[in-house]
Amino acid sequence: MKNRTMRHALWGLLFISPWLLGFLGFQFYPLAMSFYYSLTDSSLVKTGDFIGLDNYVKLFSQDKDFFPSMRVTLLYTFVAVPIKLAFALLVAVLLNRNSKVMHVYRTVYYLPSILGASVAISLLWRFLFMNEGVVNSLLGKLGLPGVDWLGDPDVALFTISLLVVWQFGTSMVLFLAGLKGIPSELYDAAKVDGAGRFRTFGAITLPLLTPILFFNLVMQLIGALQEFTAAFVVTNGGPMKATYLIGLKIYDEAFLEMRMGYASAVSWVLFLFILLVTLILFRSSNRWVHYEDGGRK
Amino acid sequence: MKRKPWAALAALLALMLMLAACGGQSGGGANGGDTVPAGEGGASAEGGKADPVTIRFSWWGSGPRHEATLAAIEKYMELNPYVKVEAEYMGFDGYSKKLATQFAGDSAPDLFQYVNSFNDQLGDYLMDLKQAEIDTSTFPESALRDFATYEDKLIFIPTGQDTFGAIYNEAFFEKHGIPQDKSWTWDSLIEIGKKVHETDPDDYLLTADIDVIEREIIIPYVTQRTGKIWINDDFTPNFTEQDLEGAYSYLLQLYENGVMEPFGNSTAFVGKMEQNPKWVNGEIGMLFDYAGAFGKYEQSVSGASISIGPFPEHPDAKQSANPITAGTGFAINDSSKVKEETAKLLDWLVNDPEAAVILNTQRGIPASGKALEALGASGQLKPEIKAAVEYAGTRTALPITVLSDNASIRVAHEDAIQKVIYKKLTPQQGAAEAMANIKEKLEELKAEAR
Amino acid sequence: MMPTASRRLAKASLRHLGLALIGLVMVYPLIWLFFASFKTNTDLFGSLGLWPERFVWDSYAKGWQGTGQYTYTTFFLNTFLLVVPTVLFTVASSLIVGYGFARFSFPLRNVLFAVMVATLMLPQTVILIPRYLIFRNLGWLDSYWTFIVPAMLGCFPFFIFMMVQFIRGLPRELDESAVMDGCGPAGILFRILLPLTVPAIVSGTIFQFIWTWNDFFNQLVFISSVKKYTISLALRMTIDSTGGATDWNQVIAMGILSIVPTVLVFFLAQRYFVEGIATTGIKG
């Protein structure tokens, strides 16, 4: 019996060994180094002297940008992630049918995500949202006043969020893949029981989709809290730092101010924050995520 | 049956490891460039010219600059068959990031395009070109002293000269009856700009993004009056809160009188004013930028003539605050193994008449007198840019020091300016905040410099 | 009351109308980009219209030529050389590692799993330079090994975590009945679970293909020789925000060509979400 458990464990270790090697070879050193940098006054080019926790002390006591940046980042996360996931789930359910037309729809809905952060994105977003852009001209035709989408500090973060929500394709694809795993007999059985569409969705689809929903939620949160590209490409943090996400601040500290040590300290604080959020999510997952493998032992 | 999967997996893993291992070998082999910076070149440094030398050369730019530089390299390799130049060129985005990473990894190119705003970061890693065989007598002494010197070392050779200019749309000026040879004062901008906007509410005399506001409006407005450089080299500001307050009040007047396009519009085009539809459609008369950027503004407005006029000045200005700058050029990696050959290539690029004609004004008006002469003789010099630089040369101007143009000070300053524009602060409060921000940054920079 | 058939038809058309409308919002910007590739800079920045005032037909031909030294033929081939192995190895290694985490218990499993997910949480900005140093010491700079080898060794935890979630959605009874039939652990993975994780594998392939294809900063830092440039680098190599004039129609034209393979991959791959292996009879 003991022998079997041991063999089982060995198999497990064997299967994860590529990752173990990769982690030790390519990931551990950079992580450790960035933590070390955070305790030094390193510049971008040169490793500096050890200064203990000075960077962290400065971050919390003197840095005028840190808390506002965290606030903007949280606001952005709470707006963009739920809207994106809800939209992705809705579209995935609508597109979860087998027909040629649906193939085309899916591709069409995924197109924005294919663009990623390509050169065209900033061009496109300005064209749509500048003051004399497409969106305002449409509003004008409807007799509505234009909005200063990129220039108004109260609106700019929302405009950035729209870009990210527009690229909801990754979450949609994952939901679609998850929906495929739900056996059709369950739906047939629900039909026999006379359950309506919403009932079926609530009782069958959603619970069985929770592992994927959980994955999407964790990944989107991690991504949103580190978001950089959208704000960098479209507003570069402005106006008046209204879109100065923490990811952007880290980038500026590292590559504009060239303080790699300080940038690392900010990164590690953000890291711990994300870790905390993720741990809470994992803890809560016992209650609402439904695994078919009967839970983990 | 039980054994097989185990063996298969082990084999798979072994395969992966093997691939990883041989990846290292073939990767290294195919990659003389980055790992052993121009290793073969070591031999030639010791003597015989016949030994092949490889020089890695990187720069940023757009299509025409790449083509011109590649043609120059081609020519050089033809003249010096033992030299092989490996060109590593790209757009501007990410250039400094890549260069810094390469320096951190001790695998930077031998020769590269450089701008003196990199000084803080890379100044220590550059070869002192005073010790190289480069003819610097062809350059204006001030250009070398004010821009290319870092801690008593000559760290790069300026390639082009540039200066701010007022780039304007001739048709717009004609429509509003503005004479083209107008020498602008800050007050006449308001006077005429107000009339322009009253005549046609779609039209604005000026546009400026936040960077332009800071660098080409606020700072000159202040330093033309004070007659001092913006930031002292001992890390102290060379202006008072009152100076700033005056400049901020002036800025607000530009907006209130409809002289300048509303700030919200310009936020979409930071660093890309040529893409602003109002400029493209001739609804904006004028903007301030480096004369060297003339090409992109000219290209963006079809069918209209674009020209460059003099930069605004107070009538009683103590200096124009608009010197001829020479902040970009070519630098040599101090740990290059082929410094001598690289210096020869550099000398040829900036001084040789043939190279001057091939490279044209792709990096501005040549700073080297010899190159300028050759290019002038070929008749390929853009007259507008030449005129702007010549005009700036007639004015007395203090240099824009590296510290005055420091990016993090600019960011700190721009923060306060935006709050004034958005009316979160009065000009007086804004000036106080700006002063505090700038002083704080200067303290930090001073501490880091020590 | 309408007859059921026509009611269903009405509902279906309503749904299609809705989907088509949202779809239009999704693709309009891309259609605009397509036409923008035929515009002059003036037209591009000066008007909101879709249709070019005057078609510039040579943007594709000229754009393809690049800046003389290498054409987009080189850049496309390079991109495939980098992307295809990276994608294949990522999916393979993630499946294997994900299976290990999902189905086996071994000492420190939960800790290791947490460490794996945690590697995603530190901003890339601050680990770039140490990674650069590793690759330099291995002599891999300026080669595609900087992408391919990490892919072999499961250095993309997103996909491992994803596989874990999908595998955990499959009942353990499957494994147990396979053991009865004499399958070993590897046999279970390749014979039983592999067919059932097709949607996950397809998703992983799509994502990694597109992300690697589009990735700019890593490629910028790790690849130096222009002859090894990928599409992502090539697209930006003529954009000089410090003043050079850029022919935007050529940049956009090449941008459009560059998304063609990714669209094709998506379009061909996503059909497996529907035609994948039926799980009928396993669950429930």
PDB file of C-alpha atoms in Angstrom, chain B residues 108-337:
ATOM      1  CA  ALA B 108      25.636  46.344 -26.267  1.00  0.00           C
ATOM      2  CA  PRO B 109      26.531  47.212 -29.860  1.00  0.00           C
ATOM      3  CA  ASP B 110      29.871  48.826 -30.666  1.00  0.00           C
ATOM      4  CA  LEU B 111      28.422  51.935 -32.274  1.00  0.00           C
ATOM      5  CA  PHE B 112      24.973  53.345 -31.701  1.00  0.00           C
ATOM      6  CA  GLN B 113      22.757  56.340 -32.038  1.00  0.00           C
ATOM      7  CA  TYR B 114      22.661  58.253 -28.798  1.00  0.00           C
ATOM      8  CA  VAL B 115      20.741  61.124 -27.273  1.00  0.00           C
ATOM      9  CA  ASN B 116      22.096  62.997 -24.279  1.00  0.00           C
ATOM     10  CA  SER B 117      18.966  62.365 -22.233  1.00  0.00           C
ATOM     11  CA  PHE B 118      20.447  58.869 -21.755  1.00  0.00           C
ATOM     12  CA  ASN B 119      23.420  60.409 -19.906  1.00  0.00           C
ATOM     13  CA  ASP B 120      22.319  59.521 -16.377  1.00  0.00           C
ATOM     14  CA  GLN B 121      21.888  55.968 -17.401  1.00  0.00           C
ATOM     15  CA  LEU B 122      24.605  55.267 -19.906  1.00  0.00           C
ATOM     16  CA  GLY B 123      27.109  58.113 -19.657  1.00  0.00           C
ATOM     17  CA  ASP B 124      29.569  56.003 -17.694  1.00  0.00           C
ATOM     18  CA  TYR B 125      29.656  53.252 -20.285  1.00  0.00           C
ATOM     19  CA  LEU B 126      30.696  55.359 -23.233  1.00  0.00           C
ATOM     20  CA  MET B 127      34.109  55.732 -24.750  1.00  0.00           C
ATOM     21  CA  ASP B 128      35.835  59.088 -24.320  1.00  0.00           C
ATOM     22  CA  LEU B 129      36.037  60.168 -27.932  1.00  0.00           C
ATOM     23  CA  LYS B 130      38.767  62.704 -27.217  1.00  0.00           C
ATOM     24  CA  GLN B 131      41.035  59.678 -27.263  1.00  0.00           C
ATOM     25  CA  ALA B 132      39.757  58.450 -30.584  1.00  0.00           C
ATOM     26  CA  GLU B 133      41.005  59.352 -34.015  1.00  0.00           C
ATOM     27  CA  ILE B 134      38.045  61.481 -34.916  1.00  0.00           C
ATOM     28  CA  ASP B 135      38.292  64.886 -36.515  1.00  0.00           C
ATOM     29  CA  THR B 136      36.330  67.108 -34.149  1.00  0.00           C
ATOM     30  CA  SER B 137      37.732  70.350 -35.533  1.00  0.00           C
ATOM     31  CA  THR B 138      34.896  70.419 -38.023  1.00  0.00           C
ATOM     32  CA  PHE B 139      32.307  70.826 -35.253  1.00  0.00           C
ATOM     33  CA  PRO B 140      31.245  74.029 -33.505  1.00  0.00           C
ATOM     34  CA  GLU B 141      33.049  73.975 -30.187  1.00  0.00           C
ATOM     35  CA  SER B 142      29.869  74.854 -28.317  1.00  0.00           C
ATOM     36  CA  ALA B 143      28.053  71.850 -29.738  1.00  0.00           C
ATOM     37  CA  LEU B 144      30.672  69.497 -28.353  1.00  0.00           C
ATOM     38  CA  ARG B 145      30.994  71.323 -25.046  1.00  0.00           C
ATOM     39  CA  ASP B 146      27.335  71.979 -24.249  1.00  0.00           C
ATOM     40  CA  PHE B 147      25.782  68.788 -25.476  1.00  0.00           C
ATOM     41  CA  ALA B 148      28.268  65.993 -25.939  1.00  0.00           C
ATOM     42  CA  THR B 149      30.402  66.357 -22.849  1.00  0.00           C
ATOM     43  CA  TYR B 150      29.725  64.282 -19.769  1.00  0.00           C
ATOM     44  CA  GLU B 151      32.059  64.398 -16.779  1.00  0.00           C
ATOM     45  CA  ASP B 152      34.842  65.867 -18.930  1.00  0.00           C
ATOM     46  CA  LYS B 153      34.546  63.111 -21.484  1.00  0.00           C
ATOM     47  CA  LEU B 154      33.404  63.613 -25.044  1.00  0.00           C
ATOM     48  CA  ILE B 155      30.820  60.857 -25.111  1.00  0.00           C
ATOM     49  CA  PHE B 156      29.262  61.221 -28.529  1.00  0.00           C
ATOM     50  CA  ILE B 157      29.689  63.045 -31.799  1.00  0.00           C
ATOM     51  CA  PRO B 158      26.636  65.142 -32.647  1.00  0.00           C
ATOM     52  CA  THR B 159      25.113  64.208 -35.959  1.00  0.00           C
ATOM     53  CA  GLY B 160      22.592  66.954 -36.431  1.00  0.00           C
ATOM     54  CA  GLN B 161      21.761  70.446 -35.294  1.00  0.00           C
ATOM     55  CA  ASP B 162      18.272  71.422 -34.469  1.00  0.00           C
ATOM     56  CA  THR B 163      16.243  74.200 -32.948  1.00  0.00           C
ATOM     57  CA  PHE B 164      12.643  75.027 -32.073  1.00  0.00           C
ATOM     58  CA  GLY B 165      10.659  76.692 -34.764  1.00  0.00           C
ATOM     59  CA  ALA B 166       7.128  77.883 -35.321  1.00  0.00           C
ATOM     60  CA  ILE B 167       5.874  75.500 -37.964  1.00  0.00           C
ATOM     61  CA  TYR B 168       2.946  77.091 -39.755  1.00  0.00           C
ATOM     62  CA  ASN B 169       0.371  76.527 -42.434  1.00  0.00           C
ATOM     63  CA  GLU B 170       0.726  79.176 -45.162  1.00  0.00           C
ATOM     64  CA  ALA B 171      -2.884  78.904 -46.337  1.00  0.00           C
ATOM     65  CA  PHE B 172      -4.125  79.465 -42.798  1.00  0.00           C
ATOM     66  CA  PHE B 173      -1.981  82.567 -42.457  1.00  0.00           C
ATOM     67  CA  GLU B 174      -3.265  83.870 -45.756  1.00  0.00           C
ATOM     68  CA  LYS B 175      -6.886  83.230 -44.791  1.00  0.00           C
ATOM     69  CA  HIS B 176      -6.508  85.218 -41.582  1.00  0.00           C
ATOM     70  CA  GLY B 177      -4.268  87.881 -43.064  1.00  0.00           C
ATOM     71  CA  ILE B 178      -1.265  87.051 -40.927  1.00  0.00           C
ATOM     72  CA  PRO B 179       2.026  88.108 -42.523  1.00  0.00           C
ATOM     73  CA  GLN B 180       4.376  85.187 -43.001  1.00  0.00           C
ATOM     74  CA  ASP B 181       7.471  87.015 -41.885  1.00  0.00           C
ATOM     75  CA  LYS B 182       5.853  87.928 -38.581  1.00  0.00           C
ATOM     76  CA  SER B 183       8.206  87.853 -35.645  1.00  0.00           C
ATOM     77  CA  TRP B 184       6.021  86.625 -32.843  1.00  0.00           C
ATOM     78  CA  THR B 185       5.904  87.894 -29.305  1.00  0.00           C
ATOM     79  CA  TRP B 186       4.001  86.012 -26.635  1.00  0.00           C
ATOM     80  CA  ASP B 187       1.519  88.883 -26.529  1.00  0.00           C
ATOM     81  CA  SER B 188       1.000  89.027 -30.260  1.00  0.00           C
ATOM     82  CA  LEU B 189       0.087  85.344 -30.178  1.00  0.00           C
ATOM     83  CA  ILE B 190      -2.839  86.243 -27.969  1.00  0.00           C
ATOM     84  CA  GLU B 191      -3.836  89.299 -29.914  1.00  0.00           C
ATOM     85  CA  ILE B 192      -3.868  87.544 -33.277  1.00  0.00           C
ATOM     86  CA  GLY B 193      -4.995  84.160 -31.991  1.00  0.00           C
ATOM     87  CA  LYS B 194      -8.062  85.737 -30.421  1.00  0.00           C
ATOM     88  CA  LYS B 195      -9.021  87.393 -33.705  1.00  0.00           C
ATOM     89  CA  VAL B 196      -8.521  84.110 -35.563  1.00  0.00           C
ATOM     90  CA  HIS B 197     -10.888  82.231 -33.306  1.00  0.00           C
ATOM     91  CA  GLU B 198     -13.451  85.030 -33.408  1.00  0.00           C
ATOM     92  CA  THR B 199     -13.387  85.076 -37.202  1.00  0.00           C
ATOM     93  CA  ASP B 200     -13.865  81.340 -37.471  1.00  0.00           C
ATOM     94  CA  PRO B 201     -14.789  79.374 -34.324  1.00  0.00           C
ATOM     95  CA  ASP B 202     -13.391  76.187 -35.899  1.00  0.00           C
ATOM     96  CA  ASP B 203      -9.946  77.731 -36.221  1.00  0.00           C
ATOM     97  CA  TYR B 204      -7.230  77.992 -33.617  1.00  0.00           C
ATOM     98  CA  LEU B 205      -3.902  79.698 -34.073  1.00  0.00           C
ATOM     99  CA  LEU B 206      -2.096  77.145 -31.906  1.00  0.00           C
ATOM    100  CA  THR B 207      -2.136  73.618 -30.600  1.00  0.00           C
ATOM    101  CA  ALA B 208       0.194  72.123 -28.008  1.00  0.00           C
ATOM    102  CA  ASP B 209       0.313  68.883 -26.087  1.00  0.00           C
ATOM    103  CA  ILE B 210       1.494  68.793 -22.489  1.00  0.00           C
ATOM    104  CA  ASP B 211       5.146  68.205 -23.412  1.00  0.00           C
ATOM    105  CA  VAL B 212       5.125  71.128 -25.823  1.00  0.00           C
ATOM    106  CA  ILE B 213       3.404  73.352 -23.262  1.00  0.00           C
ATOM    107  CA  GLU B 214       6.094  72.630 -20.727  1.00  0.00           C
ATOM    108  CA  ARG B 215       9.139  72.721 -22.939  1.00  0.00           C
ATOM    109  CA  GLU B 216       8.227  75.163 -25.664  1.00  0.00           C
ATOM    110  CA  ILE B 217       5.876  77.576 -23.911  1.00  0.00           C
ATOM    111  CA  ILE B 218       6.321  77.706 -20.130  1.00  0.00           C
ATOM    112  CA  ILE B 219      10.102  77.322 -19.951  1.00  0.00           C
ATOM    113  CA  PRO B 220      10.976  79.781 -22.748  1.00  0.00           C
ATOM    114  CA  TYR B 221       8.378  82.210 -21.419  1.00  0.00           C
ATOM    115  CA  VAL B 222      10.162  82.168 -18.077  1.00  0.00           C
ATOM    116  CA  THR B 223      13.790  81.915 -19.157  1.00  0.00           C
ATOM    117  CA  GLN B 224      13.568  84.622 -21.811  1.00  0.00           C
ATOM    118  CA  ARG B 225      12.677  86.966 -18.955  1.00  0.00           C
ATOM    119  CA  THR B 226      15.141  85.661 -16.372  1.00  0.00           C
ATOM    120  CA  GLY B 227      17.962  85.301 -18.874  1.00  0.00           C
ATOM    121  CA  LYS B 228      19.114  82.222 -17.009  1.00  0.00           C
ATOM    122  CA  ILE B 229      19.206  78.543 -17.796  1.00  0.00           C
ATOM    123  CA  TRP B 230      16.245  76.620 -16.374  1.00  0.00           C
ATOM    124  CA  ILE B 231      17.983  74.416 -13.806  1.00  0.00           C
ATOM    125  CA  ASN B 232      21.432  75.048 -12.344  1.00  0.00           C
ATOM    126  CA  ASP B 233      23.994  72.299 -12.519  1.00  0.00           C
ATOM    127  CA  ASP B 234      24.074  72.239  -8.718  1.00  0.00           C
ATOM    128  CA  PHE B 235      20.522  70.869  -8.751  1.00  0.00           C
ATOM    129  CA  THR B 236      18.709  74.073  -7.861  1.00  0.00           C
ATOM    130  CA  PRO B 237      15.921  75.713  -9.827  1.00  0.00           C
ATOM    131  CA  ASN B 238      16.881  78.964 -11.482  1.00  0.00           C
ATOM    132  CA  PHE B 239      13.439  80.595 -11.367  1.00  0.00           C
ATOM    133  CA  THR B 240      10.975  81.777  -8.747  1.00  0.00           C
ATOM    134  CA  GLU B 241       7.409  80.844  -7.979  1.00  0.00           C
ATOM    135  CA  GLN B 242       6.387  84.264  -9.297  1.00  0.00           C
ATOM    136  CA  ASP B 243       8.048  83.471 -12.622  1.00  0.00           C
ATOM    137  CA  LEU B 244       6.027  80.291 -12.859  1.00  0.00           C
ATOM    138  CA  GLU B 245       2.819  81.961 -11.801  1.00  0.00           C
ATOM    139  CA  GLY B 246       3.209  84.524 -14.569  1.00  0.00           C
ATOM    140  CA  ALA B 247       3.773  81.803 -17.153  1.00  0.00           C
ATOM    141  CA  TYR B 248       0.777  79.797 -15.935  1.00  0.00           C
ATOM    142  CA  SER B 249      -1.483  82.846 -16.069  1.00  0.00           C
ATOM    143  CA  TYR B 250      -0.296  83.422 -19.598  1.00  0.00           C
ATOM    144  CA  LEU B 251      -1.088  79.800 -20.463  1.00  0.00           C
ATOM    145  CA  LEU B 252      -4.631  80.194 -19.146  1.00  0.00           C
ATOM    146  CA  GLN B 253      -5.048  83.279 -21.310  1.00  0.00           C
ATOM    147  CA  LEU B 254      -4.114  81.228 -24.364  1.00  0.00           C
ATOM    148  CA  TYR B 255      -7.027  78.924 -23.597  1.00  0.00           C
ATOM    149  CA  GLU B 256      -9.497  81.569 -22.459  1.00  0.00           C
ATOM    150  CA  ASN B 257      -9.036  83.615 -25.600  1.00  0.00           C
ATOM    151  CA  GLY B 258      -9.400  80.642 -27.904  1.00  0.00           C
ATOM    152  CA  VAL B 259      -5.836  81.047 -29.091  1.00  0.00           C
ATOM    153  CA  MET B 260      -4.964  77.464 -28.342  1.00  0.00           C
ATOM    154  CA  GLU B 261      -7.034  74.397 -29.104  1.00  0.00           C
ATOM    155  CA  PRO B 262      -8.710  73.083 -25.914  1.00  0.00           C
ATOM    156  CA  PHE B 263      -6.379  70.912 -23.877  1.00  0.00           C
ATOM    157  CA  GLY B 264      -8.694  67.895 -23.945  1.00  0.00           C
ATOM    158  CA  ASN B 265      -8.297  67.677 -27.732  1.00  0.00           C
ATOM    159  CA  SER B 266      -4.546  67.707 -27.595  1.00  0.00           C
ATOM    160  CA  THR B 267      -4.312  64.878 -25.049  1.00  0.00           C
ATOM    161  CA  ALA B 268      -5.012  62.368 -27.794  1.00  0.00           C
ATOM    162  CA  PHE B 269      -1.958  63.491 -29.746  1.00  0.00           C
ATOM    163  CA  VAL B 270       0.923  63.756 -27.318  1.00  0.00           C
ATOM    164  CA  GLY B 271       4.076  63.593 -29.418  1.00  0.00           C
ATOM    165  CA  LYS B 272       1.995  63.172 -32.571  1.00  0.00           C
ATOM    166  CA  MET B 273       0.612  66.601 -33.324  1.00  0.00           C
ATOM    167  CA  GLU B 274       0.903  65.851 -37.023  1.00  0.00           C
ATOM    168  CA  GLN B 275      -1.933  63.349 -36.585  1.00  0.00           C
ATOM    169  CA  ASN B 276      -4.330  65.913 -35.146  1.00  0.00           C
ATOM    170  CA  PRO B 277      -7.228  66.191 -37.620  1.00  0.00           C
ATOM    171  CA  LYS B 278      -7.502  69.932 -37.063  1.00  0.00           C
ATOM    172  CA  TRP B 279      -3.901  70.393 -38.125  1.00  0.00           C
ATOM    173  CA  VAL B 280      -4.336  68.024 -41.042  1.00  0.00           C
ATOM    174  CA  ASN B 281      -7.431  69.902 -42.204  1.00  0.00           C
ATOM    175  CA  GLY B 282      -5.827  73.308 -41.915  1.00  0.00           C
ATOM    176  CA  GLU B 283      -7.865  74.470 -38.921  1.00  0.00           C
ATOM    177  CA  ILE B 284      -4.756  75.040 -36.854  1.00  0.00           C
ATOM    178  CA  GLY B 285      -2.320  77.698 -37.931  1.00  0.00           C
ATOM    179  CA  MET B 286       0.854  76.991 -36.091  1.00  0.00           C
ATOM    180  CA  LEU B 287       2.647  74.699 -33.689  1.00  0.00           C
ATOM    181  CA  PHE B 288       6.009  74.616 -31.989  1.00  0.00           C
ATOM    182  CA  ASP B 289       8.392  71.750 -32.506  1.00  0.00           C
ATOM    183  CA  TYR B 290      11.946  71.018 -33.504  1.00  0.00           C
ATOM    184  CA  ALA B 291      12.653  72.178 -37.016  1.00  0.00           C
ATOM    185  CA  GLY B 292      14.016  68.715 -37.696  1.00  0.00           C
ATOM    186  CA  ALA B 293      10.513  67.300 -37.320  1.00  0.00           C
ATOM    187  CA  PHE B 294       9.388  69.503 -40.208  1.00  0.00           C
ATOM    188  CA  GLY B 295       9.109  66.519 -42.538  1.00  0.00           C
ATOM    189  CA  LYS B 296       6.318  64.822 -40.680  1.00  0.00           C
ATOM    190  CA  TYR B 297       4.219  67.988 -40.491  1.00  0.00           C
ATOM    191  CA  GLU B 298       4.761  68.703 -44.142  1.00  0.00           C
ATOM    192  CA  GLN B 299       3.782  65.162 -45.067  1.00  0.00           C
ATOM    193  CA  SER B 300       0.582  65.279 -43.024  1.00  0.00           C
ATOM    194  CA  VAL B 301      -1.036  68.213 -44.808  1.00  0.00           C
ATOM    195  CA  SER B 302      -1.491  67.544 -48.476  1.00  0.00           C
ATOM    196  CA  GLY B 303      -1.944  70.371 -50.905  1.00  0.00           C
ATOM    197  CA  ALA B 304      -0.974  73.059 -48.403  1.00  0.00           C
ATOM    198  CA  SER B 305       2.405  74.663 -48.007  1.00  0.00           C
ATOM    199  CA  ILE B 306       4.039  74.334 -44.629  1.00  0.00           C
ATOM    200  CA  SER B 307       6.866  76.540 -43.539  1.00  0.00           C
ATOM    201  CA  ILE B 308       8.915  77.428 -40.469  1.00  0.00           C
ATOM    202  CA  GLY B 309       9.013  80.850 -38.884  1.00  0.00           C
ATOM    203  CA  PRO B 310      10.852  82.330 -35.922  1.00  0.00           C
ATOM    204  CA  PHE B 311      10.090  81.195 -32.391  1.00  0.00           C
ATOM    205  CA  PRO B 312       8.197  83.731 -30.185  1.00  0.00           C
ATOM    206  CA  GLU B 313      10.126  86.074 -27.914  1.00  0.00           C
ATOM    207  CA  HIS B 314       9.305  88.729 -25.343  1.00  0.00           C
ATOM    208  CA  PRO B 315      10.184  92.175 -26.781  1.00  0.00           C
ATOM    209  CA  ASP B 316      12.665  92.628 -23.928  1.00  0.00           C
ATOM    210  CA  ALA B 317      13.902  89.039 -23.892  1.00  0.00           C
ATOM    211  CA  LYS B 318      17.318  88.588 -22.330  1.00  0.00           C
ATOM    212  CA  GLN B 319      17.891  85.506 -24.428  1.00  0.00           C
ATOM    213  CA  SER B 320      15.884  83.533 -26.995  1.00  0.00           C
ATOM    214  CA  ALA B 321      15.781  80.340 -24.881  1.00  0.00           C
ATOM    215  CA  ASN B 322      15.984  78.616 -28.227  1.00  0.00           C
ATOM    216  CA  PRO B 323      19.579  77.591 -28.830  1.00  0.00           C
ATOM    217  CA  ILE B 324      20.849  75.409 -31.594  1.00  0.00           C
ATOM    218  CA  THR B 325      20.884  71.991 -30.009  1.00  0.00           C
ATOM    219  CA  ALA B 326      23.032  69.049 -30.918  1.00  0.00           C
ATOM    220  CA  GLY B 327      21.841  66.465 -28.443  1.00  0.00           C
ATOM    221  CA  THR B 328      21.812  63.400 -30.673  1.00  0.00           C
ATOM    222  CA  GLY B 329      24.701  61.672 -32.270  1.00  0.00           C
ATOM    223  CA  PHE B 330      26.765  58.523 -32.404  1.00  0.00           C
ATOM    224  CA  ALA B 331      28.494  57.013 -29.380  1.00  0.00           C
ATOM    225  CA  ILE B 332      30.899  54.127 -28.923  1.00  0.00           C
ATOM    226  CA  ASN B 333      30.513  51.411 -26.314  1.00  0.00           C
ATOM    227  CA  ASP B 334      33.465  51.689 -23.909  1.00  0.00           C
ATOM    228  CA  SER B 335      33.731  47.918 -23.638  1.00  0.00           C
ATOM    229  CA  SER B 336      33.752  47.398 -27.388  1.00  0.00           C
ATOM    230  CA  LYS B 337      36.564  45.147 -28.582  1.00  0.00           C
TER     231      LYS B 337
END
